[in-house]
CSV table of C-alpha atoms in Angstrom, one decimal:
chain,number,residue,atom,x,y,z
U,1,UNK,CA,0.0,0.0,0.0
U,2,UNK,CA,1.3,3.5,-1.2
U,3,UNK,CA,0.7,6.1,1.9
U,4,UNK,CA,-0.3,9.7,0.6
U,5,UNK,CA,3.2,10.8,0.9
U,6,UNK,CA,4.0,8.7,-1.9
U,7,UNK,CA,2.9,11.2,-4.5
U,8,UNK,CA,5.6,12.3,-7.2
U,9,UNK,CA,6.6,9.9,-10.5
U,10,UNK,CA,9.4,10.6,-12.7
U,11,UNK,CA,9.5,8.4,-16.2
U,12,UNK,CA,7.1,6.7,-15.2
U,13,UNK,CA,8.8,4.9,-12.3
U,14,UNK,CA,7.9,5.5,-8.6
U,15,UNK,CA,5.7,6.6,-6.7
U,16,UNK,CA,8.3,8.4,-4.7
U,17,UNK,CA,7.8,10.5,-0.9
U,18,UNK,CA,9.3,14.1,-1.6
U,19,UNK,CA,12.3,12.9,0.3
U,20,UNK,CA,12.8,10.4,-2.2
U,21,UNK,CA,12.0,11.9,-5.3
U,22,UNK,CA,14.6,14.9,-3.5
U,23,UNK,CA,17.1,12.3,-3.2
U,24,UNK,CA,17.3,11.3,-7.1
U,25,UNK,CA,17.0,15.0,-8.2
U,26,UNK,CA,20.3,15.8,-6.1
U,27,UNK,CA,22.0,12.2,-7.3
U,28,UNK,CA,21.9,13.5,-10.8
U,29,UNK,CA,23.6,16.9,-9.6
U,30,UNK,CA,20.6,18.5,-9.9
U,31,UNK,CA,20.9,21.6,-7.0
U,32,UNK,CA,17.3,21.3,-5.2
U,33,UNK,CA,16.0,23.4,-1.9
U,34,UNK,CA,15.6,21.6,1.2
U,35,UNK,CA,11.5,21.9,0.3
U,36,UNK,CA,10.7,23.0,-3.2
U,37,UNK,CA,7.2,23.4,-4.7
U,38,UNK,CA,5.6,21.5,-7.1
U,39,UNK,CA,6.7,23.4,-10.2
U,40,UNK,CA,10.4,23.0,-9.0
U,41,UNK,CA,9.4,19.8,-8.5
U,42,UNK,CA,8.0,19.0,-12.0
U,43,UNK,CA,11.2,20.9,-13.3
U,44,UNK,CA,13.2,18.3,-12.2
U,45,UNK,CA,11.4,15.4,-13.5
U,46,UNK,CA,9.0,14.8,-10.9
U,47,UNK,CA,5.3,14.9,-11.2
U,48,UNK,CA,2.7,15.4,-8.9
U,49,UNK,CA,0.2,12.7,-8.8
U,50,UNK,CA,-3.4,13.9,-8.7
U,51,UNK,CA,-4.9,13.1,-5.4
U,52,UNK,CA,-8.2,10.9,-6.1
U,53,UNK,CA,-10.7,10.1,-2.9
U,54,UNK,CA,-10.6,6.8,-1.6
U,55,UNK,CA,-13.9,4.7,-1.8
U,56,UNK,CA,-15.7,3.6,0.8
U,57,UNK,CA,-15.6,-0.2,1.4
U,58,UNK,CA,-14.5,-3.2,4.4
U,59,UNK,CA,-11.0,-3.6,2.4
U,60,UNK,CA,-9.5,0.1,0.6
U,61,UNK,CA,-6.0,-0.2,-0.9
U,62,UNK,CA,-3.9,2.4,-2.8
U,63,UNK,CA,-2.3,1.3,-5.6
U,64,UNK,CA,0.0,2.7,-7.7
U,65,UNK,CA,-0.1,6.0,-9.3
U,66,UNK,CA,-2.4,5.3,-12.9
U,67,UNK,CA,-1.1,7.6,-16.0
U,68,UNK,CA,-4.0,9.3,-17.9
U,69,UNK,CA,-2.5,9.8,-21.7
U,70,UNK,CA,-4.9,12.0,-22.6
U,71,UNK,CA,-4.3,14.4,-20.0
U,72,UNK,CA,-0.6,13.5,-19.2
U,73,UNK,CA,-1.0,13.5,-15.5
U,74,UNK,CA,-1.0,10.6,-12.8
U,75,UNK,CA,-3.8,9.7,-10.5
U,76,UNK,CA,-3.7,8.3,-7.1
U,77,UNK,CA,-5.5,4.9,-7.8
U,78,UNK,CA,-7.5,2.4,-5.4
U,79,UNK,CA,-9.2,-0.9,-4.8
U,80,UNK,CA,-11.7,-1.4,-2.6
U,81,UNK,CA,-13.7,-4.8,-1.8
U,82,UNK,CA,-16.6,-6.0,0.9
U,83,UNK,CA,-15.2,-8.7,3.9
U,84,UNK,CA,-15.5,-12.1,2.8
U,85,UNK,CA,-18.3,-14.3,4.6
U,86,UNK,CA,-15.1,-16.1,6.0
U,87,UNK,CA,-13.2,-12.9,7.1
U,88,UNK,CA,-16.4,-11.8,8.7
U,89,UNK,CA,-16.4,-14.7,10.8
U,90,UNK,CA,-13.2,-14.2,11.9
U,91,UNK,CA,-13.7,-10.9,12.9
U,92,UNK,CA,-16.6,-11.4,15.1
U,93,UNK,CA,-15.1,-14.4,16.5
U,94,UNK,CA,-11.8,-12.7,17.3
U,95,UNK,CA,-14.1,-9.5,18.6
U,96,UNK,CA,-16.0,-12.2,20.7
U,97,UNK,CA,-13.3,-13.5,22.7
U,98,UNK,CA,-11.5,-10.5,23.3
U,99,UNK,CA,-14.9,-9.7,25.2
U,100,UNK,CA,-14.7,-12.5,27.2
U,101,UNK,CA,-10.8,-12.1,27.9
U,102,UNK,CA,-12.2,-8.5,29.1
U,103,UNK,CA,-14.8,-9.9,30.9
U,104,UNK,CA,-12.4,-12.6,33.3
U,105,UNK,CA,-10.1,-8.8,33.4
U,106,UNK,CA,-13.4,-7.0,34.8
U,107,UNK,CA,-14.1,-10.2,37.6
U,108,UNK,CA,-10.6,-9.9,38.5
U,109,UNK,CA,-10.3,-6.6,39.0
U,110,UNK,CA,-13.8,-5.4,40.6
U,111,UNK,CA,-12.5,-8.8,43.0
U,112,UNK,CA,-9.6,-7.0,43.6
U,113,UNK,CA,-11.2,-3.9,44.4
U,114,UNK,CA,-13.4,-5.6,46.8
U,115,UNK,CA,-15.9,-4.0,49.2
U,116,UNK,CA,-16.9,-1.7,52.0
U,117,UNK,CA,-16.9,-3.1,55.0
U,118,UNK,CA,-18.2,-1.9,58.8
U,119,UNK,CA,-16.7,-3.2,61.9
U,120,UNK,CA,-18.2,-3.1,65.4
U,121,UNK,CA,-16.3,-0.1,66.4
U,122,UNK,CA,-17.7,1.6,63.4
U,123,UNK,CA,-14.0,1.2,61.1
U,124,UNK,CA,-15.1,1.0,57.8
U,125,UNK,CA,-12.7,-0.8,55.6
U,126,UNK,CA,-12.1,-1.9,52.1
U,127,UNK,CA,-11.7,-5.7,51.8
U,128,UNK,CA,-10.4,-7.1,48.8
U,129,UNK,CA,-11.0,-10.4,47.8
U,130,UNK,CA,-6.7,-11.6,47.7
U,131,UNK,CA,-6.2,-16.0,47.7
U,132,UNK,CA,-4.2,-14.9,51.0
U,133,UNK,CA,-7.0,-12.8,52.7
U,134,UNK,CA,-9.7,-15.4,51.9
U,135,UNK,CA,-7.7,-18.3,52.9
U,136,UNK,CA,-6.5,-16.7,56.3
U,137,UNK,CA,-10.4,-15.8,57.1
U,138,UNK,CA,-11.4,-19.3,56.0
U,139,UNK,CA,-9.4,-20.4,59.0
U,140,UNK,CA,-10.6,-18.0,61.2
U,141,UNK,CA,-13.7,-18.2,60.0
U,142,UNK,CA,-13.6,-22.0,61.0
U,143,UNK,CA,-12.3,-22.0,63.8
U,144,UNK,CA,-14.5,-19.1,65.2
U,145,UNK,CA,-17.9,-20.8,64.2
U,146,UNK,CA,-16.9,-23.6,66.2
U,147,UNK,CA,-16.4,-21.5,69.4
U,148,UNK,CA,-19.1,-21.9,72.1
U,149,UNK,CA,-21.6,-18.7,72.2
U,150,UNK,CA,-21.2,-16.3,74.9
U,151,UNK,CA,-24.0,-14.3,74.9
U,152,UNK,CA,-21.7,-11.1,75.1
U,153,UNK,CA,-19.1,-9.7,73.2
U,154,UNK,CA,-16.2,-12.0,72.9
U,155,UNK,CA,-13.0,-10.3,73.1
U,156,UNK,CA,-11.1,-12.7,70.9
U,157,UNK,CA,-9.3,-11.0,68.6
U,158,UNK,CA,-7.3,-11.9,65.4
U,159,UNK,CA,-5.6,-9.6,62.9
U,160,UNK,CA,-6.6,-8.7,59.7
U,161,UNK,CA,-5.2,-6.7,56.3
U,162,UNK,CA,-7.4,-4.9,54.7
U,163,UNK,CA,-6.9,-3.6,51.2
U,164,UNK,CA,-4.3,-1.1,52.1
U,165,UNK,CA,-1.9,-3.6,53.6
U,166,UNK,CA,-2.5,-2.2,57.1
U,167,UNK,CA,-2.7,-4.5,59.7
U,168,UNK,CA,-5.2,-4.2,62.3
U,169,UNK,CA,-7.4,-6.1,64.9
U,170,UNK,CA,-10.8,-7.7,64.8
U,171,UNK,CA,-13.1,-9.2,67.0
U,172,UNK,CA,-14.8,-12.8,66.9
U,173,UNK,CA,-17.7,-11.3,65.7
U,174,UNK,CA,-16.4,-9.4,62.6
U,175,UNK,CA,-14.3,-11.9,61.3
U,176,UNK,CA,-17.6,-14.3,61.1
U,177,UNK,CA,-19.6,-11.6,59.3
U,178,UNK,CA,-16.8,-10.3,57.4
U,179,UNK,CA,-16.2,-13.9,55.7
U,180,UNK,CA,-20.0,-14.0,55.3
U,181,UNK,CA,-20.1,-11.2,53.6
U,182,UNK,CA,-16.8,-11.4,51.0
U,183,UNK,CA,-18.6,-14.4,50.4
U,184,UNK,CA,-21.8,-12.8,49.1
U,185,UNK,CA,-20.0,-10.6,47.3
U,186,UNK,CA,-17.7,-12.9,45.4
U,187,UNK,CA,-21.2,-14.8,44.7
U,188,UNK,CA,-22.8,-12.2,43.7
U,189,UNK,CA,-20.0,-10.7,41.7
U,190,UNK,CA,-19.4,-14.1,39.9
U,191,UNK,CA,-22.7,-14.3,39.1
U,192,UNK,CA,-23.1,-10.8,37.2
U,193,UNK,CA,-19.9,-12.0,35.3
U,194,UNK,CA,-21.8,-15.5,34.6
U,195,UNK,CA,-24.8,-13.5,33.3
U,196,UNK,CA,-22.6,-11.5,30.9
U,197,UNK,CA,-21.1,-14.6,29.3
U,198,UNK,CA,-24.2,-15.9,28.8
U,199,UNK,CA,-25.4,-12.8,27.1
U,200,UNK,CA,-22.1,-13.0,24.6
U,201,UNK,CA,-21.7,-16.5,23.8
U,202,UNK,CA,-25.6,-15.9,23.0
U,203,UNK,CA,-24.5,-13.2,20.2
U,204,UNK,CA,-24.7,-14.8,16.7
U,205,UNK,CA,-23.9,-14.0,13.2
U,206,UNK,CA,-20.8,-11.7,12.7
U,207,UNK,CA,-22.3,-8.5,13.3
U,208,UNK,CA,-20.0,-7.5,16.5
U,209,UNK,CA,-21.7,-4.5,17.0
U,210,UNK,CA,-24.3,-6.6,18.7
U,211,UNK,CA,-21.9,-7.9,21.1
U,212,UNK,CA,-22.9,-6.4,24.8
U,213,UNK,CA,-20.7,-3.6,26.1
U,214,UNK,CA,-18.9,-4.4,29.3
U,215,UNK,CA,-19.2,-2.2,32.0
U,216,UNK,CA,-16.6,-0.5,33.9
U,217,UNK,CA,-17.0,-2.4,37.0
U,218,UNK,CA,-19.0,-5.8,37.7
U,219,UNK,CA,-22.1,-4.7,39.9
U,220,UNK,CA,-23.3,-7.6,42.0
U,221,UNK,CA,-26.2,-9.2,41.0
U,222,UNK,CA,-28.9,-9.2,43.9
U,223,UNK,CA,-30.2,-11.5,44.6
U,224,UNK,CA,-27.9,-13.7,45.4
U,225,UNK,CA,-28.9,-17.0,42.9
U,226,UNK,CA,-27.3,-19.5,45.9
U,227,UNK,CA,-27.6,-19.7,49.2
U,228,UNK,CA,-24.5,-19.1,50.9
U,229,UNK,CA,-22.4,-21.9,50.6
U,230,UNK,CA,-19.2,-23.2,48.4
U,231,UNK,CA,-18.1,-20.0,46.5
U,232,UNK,CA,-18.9,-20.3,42.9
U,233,UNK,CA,-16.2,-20.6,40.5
U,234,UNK,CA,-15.1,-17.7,38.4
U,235,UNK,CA,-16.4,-18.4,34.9
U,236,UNK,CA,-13.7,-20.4,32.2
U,237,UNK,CA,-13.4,-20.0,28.9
Protein backbone atom coordinates (compact mmCIF):
# COMPACT_ATOMS: atom_id res chain seq x y z
CA UNK A 1 0.00 0.00 0.00
CA UNK A 2 1.28 3.49 -1.18
CA UNK A 3 0.66 6.07 1.93
CA UNK A 4 -0.30 9.72 0.56
CA UNK A 5 3.19 10.85 0.87
CA UNK A 6 3.95 8.71 -1.87
CA UNK A 7 2.94 11.22 -4.49
CA UNK A 8 5.59 12.34 -7.16
CA UNK A 9 6.59 9.94 -10.46
CA UNK A 10 9.39 10.60 -12.74
CA UNK A 11 9.45 8.38 -16.24
CA UNK A 12 7.09 6.70 -15.16
CA UNK A 13 8.77 4.94 -12.31
CA UNK A 14 7.86 5.55 -8.61
CA UNK A 15 5.68 6.57 -6.70
CA UNK A 16 8.31 8.40 -4.69
CA UNK A 17 7.77 10.51 -0.91
CA UNK A 18 9.28 14.11 -1.61
CA UNK A 19 12.29 12.87 0.28
CA UNK A 20 12.80 10.39 -2.18
CA UNK A 21 12.01 11.91 -5.26
CA UNK A 22 14.59 14.92 -3.51
CA UNK A 23 17.14 12.26 -3.20
CA UNK A 24 17.29 11.25 -7.11
CA UNK A 25 17.05 15.00 -8.19
CA UNK A 26 20.26 15.84 -6.08
CA UNK A 27 22.00 12.25 -7.29
CA UNK A 28 21.94 13.53 -10.77
CA UNK A 29 23.64 16.95 -9.64
CA UNK A 30 20.59 18.49 -9.86
CA UNK A 31 20.90 21.64 -7.04
CA UNK A 32 17.27 21.29 -5.18
CA UNK A 33 16.00 23.41 -1.89
CA UNK A 34 15.55 21.61 1.22
CA UNK A 35 11.45 21.89 0.29
CA UNK A 36 10.74 23.04 -3.19
CA UNK A 37 7.20 23.42 -4.68
CA UNK A 38 5.65 21.54 -7.10
CA UNK A 39 6.73 23.44 -10.15
CA UNK A 40 10.39 22.96 -8.98
CA UNK A 41 9.43 19.81 -8.54
CA UNK A 42 8.00 19.02 -12.03
CA UNK A 43 11.17 20.89 -13.28
CA UNK A 44 13.23 18.27 -12.23
CA UNK A 45 11.38 15.38 -13.54
CA UNK A 46 9.05 14.79 -10.92
CA UNK A 47 5.31 14.92 -11.24
CA UNK A 48 2.69 15.37 -8.85
CA UNK A 49 0.15 12.69 -8.78
CA UNK A 50 -3.42 13.91 -8.71
CA UNK A 51 -4.87 13.06 -5.36
CA UNK A 52 -8.17 10.93 -6.08
CA UNK A 53 -10.65 10.13 -2.94
CA UNK A 54 -10.63 6.82 -1.64
CA UNK A 55 -13.87 4.70 -1.84
CA UNK A 56 -15.67 3.56 0.83
CA UNK A 57 -15.61 -0.24 1.41
CA UNK A 58 -14.45 -3.16 4.37
CA UNK A 59 -10.97 -3.60 2.42
CA UNK A 60 -9.47 0.08 0.60
CA UNK A 61 -5.98 -0.23 -0.92
CA UNK A 62 -3.91 2.44 -2.83
CA UNK A 63 -2.34 1.27 -5.65
CA UNK A 64 0.00 2.70 -7.68
CA UNK A 65 -0.15 5.97 -9.35
CA UNK A 66 -2.44 5.29 -12.91
CA UNK A 67 -1.11 7.63 -16.04
CA UNK A 68 -3.99 9.28 -17.88
CA UNK A 69 -2.47 9.80 -21.72
CA UNK A 70 -4.95 11.96 -22.62
CA UNK A 71 -4.33 14.43 -19.96
CA UNK A 72 -0.61 13.48 -19.19
CA UNK A 73 -1.00 13.47 -15.52
CA UNK A 74 -0.98 10.60 -12.85
CA UNK A 75 -3.84 9.68 -10.48
CA UNK A 76 -3.67 8.35 -7.08
CA UNK A 77 -5.53 4.89 -7.79
CA UNK A 78 -7.46 2.44 -5.36
CA UNK A 79 -9.24 -0.93 -4.75
CA UNK A 80 -11.65 -1.44 -2.59
CA UNK A 81 -13.67 -4.75 -1.79
CA UNK A 82 -16.61 -6.00 0.87
CA UNK A 83 -15.17 -8.74 3.88
CA UNK A 84 -15.54 -12.05 2.75
CA UNK A 85 -18.33 -14.33 4.61
CA UNK A 86 -15.10 -16.12 6.04
CA UNK A 87 -13.21 -12.95 7.11
CA UNK A 88 -16.44 -11.76 8.66
CA UNK A 89 -16.39 -14.73 10.75
CA UNK A 90 -13.17 -14.25 11.94
CA UNK A 91 -13.71 -10.93 12.93
CA UNK A 92 -16.58 -11.45 15.11
CA UNK A 93 -15.05 -14.42 16.50
CA UNK A 94 -11.79 -12.65 17.31
CA UNK A 95 -14.12 -9.50 18.62
CA UNK A 96 -15.98 -12.23 20.71
CA UNK A 97 -13.26 -13.46 22.69
CA UNK A 98 -11.49 -10.47 23.30
CA UNK A 99 -14.91 -9.69 25.19
CA UNK A 100 -14.66 -12.50 27.16
CA UNK A 101 -10.80 -12.13 27.87
CA UNK A 102 -12.17 -8.55 29.07
CA UNK A 103 -14.83 -9.87 30.91
CA UNK A 104 -12.35 -12.59 33.29
CA UNK A 105 -10.08 -8.79 33.45
CA UNK A 106 -13.36 -6.97 34.77
CA UNK A 107 -14.07 -10.24 37.55
CA UNK A 108 -10.64 -9.91 38.46
CA UNK A 109 -10.31 -6.59 39.01
CA UNK A 110 -13.82 -5.40 40.58
CA UNK A 111 -12.52 -8.81 42.96
CA UNK A 112 -9.61 -7.04 43.64
CA UNK A 113 -11.25 -3.88 44.42
CA UNK A 114 -13.37 -5.55 46.83
CA UNK A 115 -15.90 -3.99 49.21
CA UNK A 116 -16.91 -1.67 52.03
CA UNK A 117 -16.87 -3.11 54.97
CA UNK A 118 -18.21 -1.86 58.82
CA UNK A 119 -16.67 -3.22 61.89
CA UNK A 120 -18.22 -3.12 65.37
CA UNK A 121 -16.34 -0.05 66.36
CA UNK A 122 -17.66 1.56 63.40
CA UNK A 123 -13.95 1.23 61.08
CA UNK A 124 -15.06 1.02 57.76
CA UNK A 125 -12.68 -0.76 55.64
CA UNK A 126 -12.15 -1.87 52.06
CA UNK A 127 -11.66 -5.71 51.80
CA UNK A 128 -10.43 -7.07 48.78
CA UNK A 129 -11.01 -10.43 47.77
CA UNK A 130 -6.65 -11.60 47.66
CA UNK A 131 -6.21 -15.97 47.73
CA UNK A 132 -4.21 -14.87 50.96
CA UNK A 133 -7.03 -12.82 52.70
CA UNK A 134 -9.67 -15.36 51.90
CA UNK A 135 -7.65 -18.32 52.89
CA UNK A 136 -6.52 -16.73 56.27
CA UNK A 137 -10.35 -15.78 57.11
CA UNK A 138 -11.43 -19.25 55.99
CA UNK A 139 -9.39 -20.35 58.97
CA UNK A 140 -10.63 -18.03 61.17
CA UNK A 141 -13.71 -18.16 60.00
CA UNK A 142 -13.60 -21.99 60.99
CA UNK A 143 -12.26 -22.03 63.80
CA UNK A 144 -14.49 -19.11 65.16
CA UNK A 145 -17.89 -20.76 64.19
CA UNK A 146 -16.85 -23.60 66.23
CA UNK A 147 -16.45 -21.53 69.43
CA UNK A 148 -19.06 -21.86 72.12
CA UNK A 149 -21.62 -18.70 72.16
CA UNK A 150 -21.16 -16.33 74.91
CA UNK A 151 -23.99 -14.30 74.93
CA UNK A 152 -21.73 -11.09 75.09
CA UNK A 153 -19.13 -9.73 73.24
CA UNK A 154 -16.20 -12.03 72.89
CA UNK A 155 -13.05 -10.34 73.13
CA UNK A 156 -11.08 -12.70 70.92
CA UNK A 157 -9.32 -11.04 68.59
CA UNK A 158 -7.28 -11.91 65.43
CA UNK A 159 -5.56 -9.61 62.88
CA UNK A 160 -6.64 -8.70 59.71
CA UNK A 161 -5.19 -6.67 56.35
CA UNK A 162 -7.36 -4.87 54.66
CA UNK A 163 -6.85 -3.61 51.17
CA UNK A 164 -4.34 -1.12 52.14
CA UNK A 165 -1.87 -3.57 53.63
CA UNK A 166 -2.49 -2.23 57.08
CA UNK A 167 -2.68 -4.51 59.70
CA UNK A 168 -5.20 -4.22 62.32
CA UNK A 169 -7.37 -6.11 64.93
CA UNK A 170 -10.77 -7.72 64.81
CA UNK A 171 -13.14 -9.24 66.96
CA UNK A 172 -14.82 -12.76 66.86
CA UNK A 173 -17.69 -11.29 65.66
CA UNK A 174 -16.42 -9.41 62.57
CA UNK A 175 -14.26 -11.85 61.28
CA UNK A 176 -17.58 -14.26 61.08
CA UNK A 177 -19.58 -11.56 59.32
CA UNK A 178 -16.78 -10.26 57.39
CA UNK A 179 -16.22 -13.85 55.69
CA UNK A 180 -20.02 -13.99 55.27
CA UNK A 181 -20.11 -11.21 53.58
CA UNK A 182 -16.78 -11.37 50.96
CA UNK A 183 -18.63 -14.45 50.38
CA UNK A 184 -21.84 -12.82 49.13
CA UNK A 185 -20.02 -10.62 47.35
CA UNK A 186 -17.65 -12.85 45.41
CA UNK A 187 -21.19 -14.78 44.70
CA UNK A 188 -22.83 -12.20 43.71
CA UNK A 189 -20.02 -10.75 41.74
CA UNK A 190 -19.36 -14.08 39.92
CA UNK A 191 -22.73 -14.28 39.09
CA UNK A 192 -23.07 -10.82 37.22
CA UNK A 193 -19.87 -12.03 35.30
CA UNK A 194 -21.83 -15.53 34.57
CA UNK A 195 -24.80 -13.52 33.26
CA UNK A 196 -22.58 -11.49 30.87
CA UNK A 197 -21.09 -14.59 29.33
CA UNK A 198 -24.18 -15.91 28.79
CA UNK A 199 -25.35 -12.83 27.10
CA UNK A 200 -22.11 -13.04 24.58
CA UNK A 201 -21.75 -16.47 23.78
CA UNK A 202 -25.62 -15.86 22.98
CA UNK A 203 -24.50 -13.24 20.21
CA UNK A 204 -24.73 -14.78 16.67
CA UNK A 205 -23.87 -13.98 13.23
CA UNK A 206 -20.82 -11.74 12.66
CA UNK A 207 -22.32 -8.52 13.29
CA UNK A 208 -20.05 -7.48 16.52
CA UNK A 209 -21.72 -4.51 17.05
CA UNK A 210 -24.30 -6.58 18.72
CA UNK A 211 -21.86 -7.93 21.05
CA UNK A 212 -22.85 -6.42 24.78
CA UNK A 213 -20.74 -3.56 26.11
CA UNK A 214 -18.86 -4.43 29.29
CA UNK A 215 -19.17 -2.24 32.04
CA UNK A 216 -16.55 -0.47 33.93
CA UNK A 217 -17.02 -2.40 37.00
CA UNK A 218 -19.04 -5.81 37.68
CA UNK A 219 -22.12 -4.68 39.85
CA UNK A 220 -23.32 -7.58 41.99
CA UNK A 221 -26.17 -9.24 40.96
CA UNK A 222 -28.94 -9.15 43.93
CA UNK A 223 -30.16 -11.45 44.57
CA UNK A 224 -27.92 -13.67 45.40
CA UNK A 225 -28.86 -16.96 42.88
CA UNK A 226 -27.27 -19.53 45.90
CA UNK A 227 -27.62 -19.67 49.18
CA UNK A 228 -24.47 -19.14 50.92
CA UNK A 229 -22.45 -21.94 50.59
CA UNK A 230 -19.15 -23.19 48.38
CA UNK A 231 -18.12 -19.98 46.50
CA UNK A 232 -18.93 -20.31 42.94
CA UNK A 233 -16.24 -20.60 40.51
CA UNK A 234 -15.14 -17.69 38.39
CA UNK A 235 -16.39 -18.40 34.89
CA UNK A 236 -13.73 -20.39 32.25
CA UNK A 237 -13.45 -19.98 28.86
Amino acid sequence: MYGSQYMYVADKSGPYSKAEALAHARSRGLMMPSDPSDVVMGDAGFSRVVEVEAPTGDVVTQLPPVYNEEEQRWYQAWDSRDYTQQEREDIFTSARNSRLLDLSNLLTSTMSAGMAFQFADDRVEIMGLSAATLFFLNDSYTYFKGLPATGEYDPIYTVVKPQDGNDFTASKEDVVKLYEELMDFRKRVVYAAVQLREQILAVTGTDVSQLPMLPVTLEPATPAPVPYGEPTEPPQE
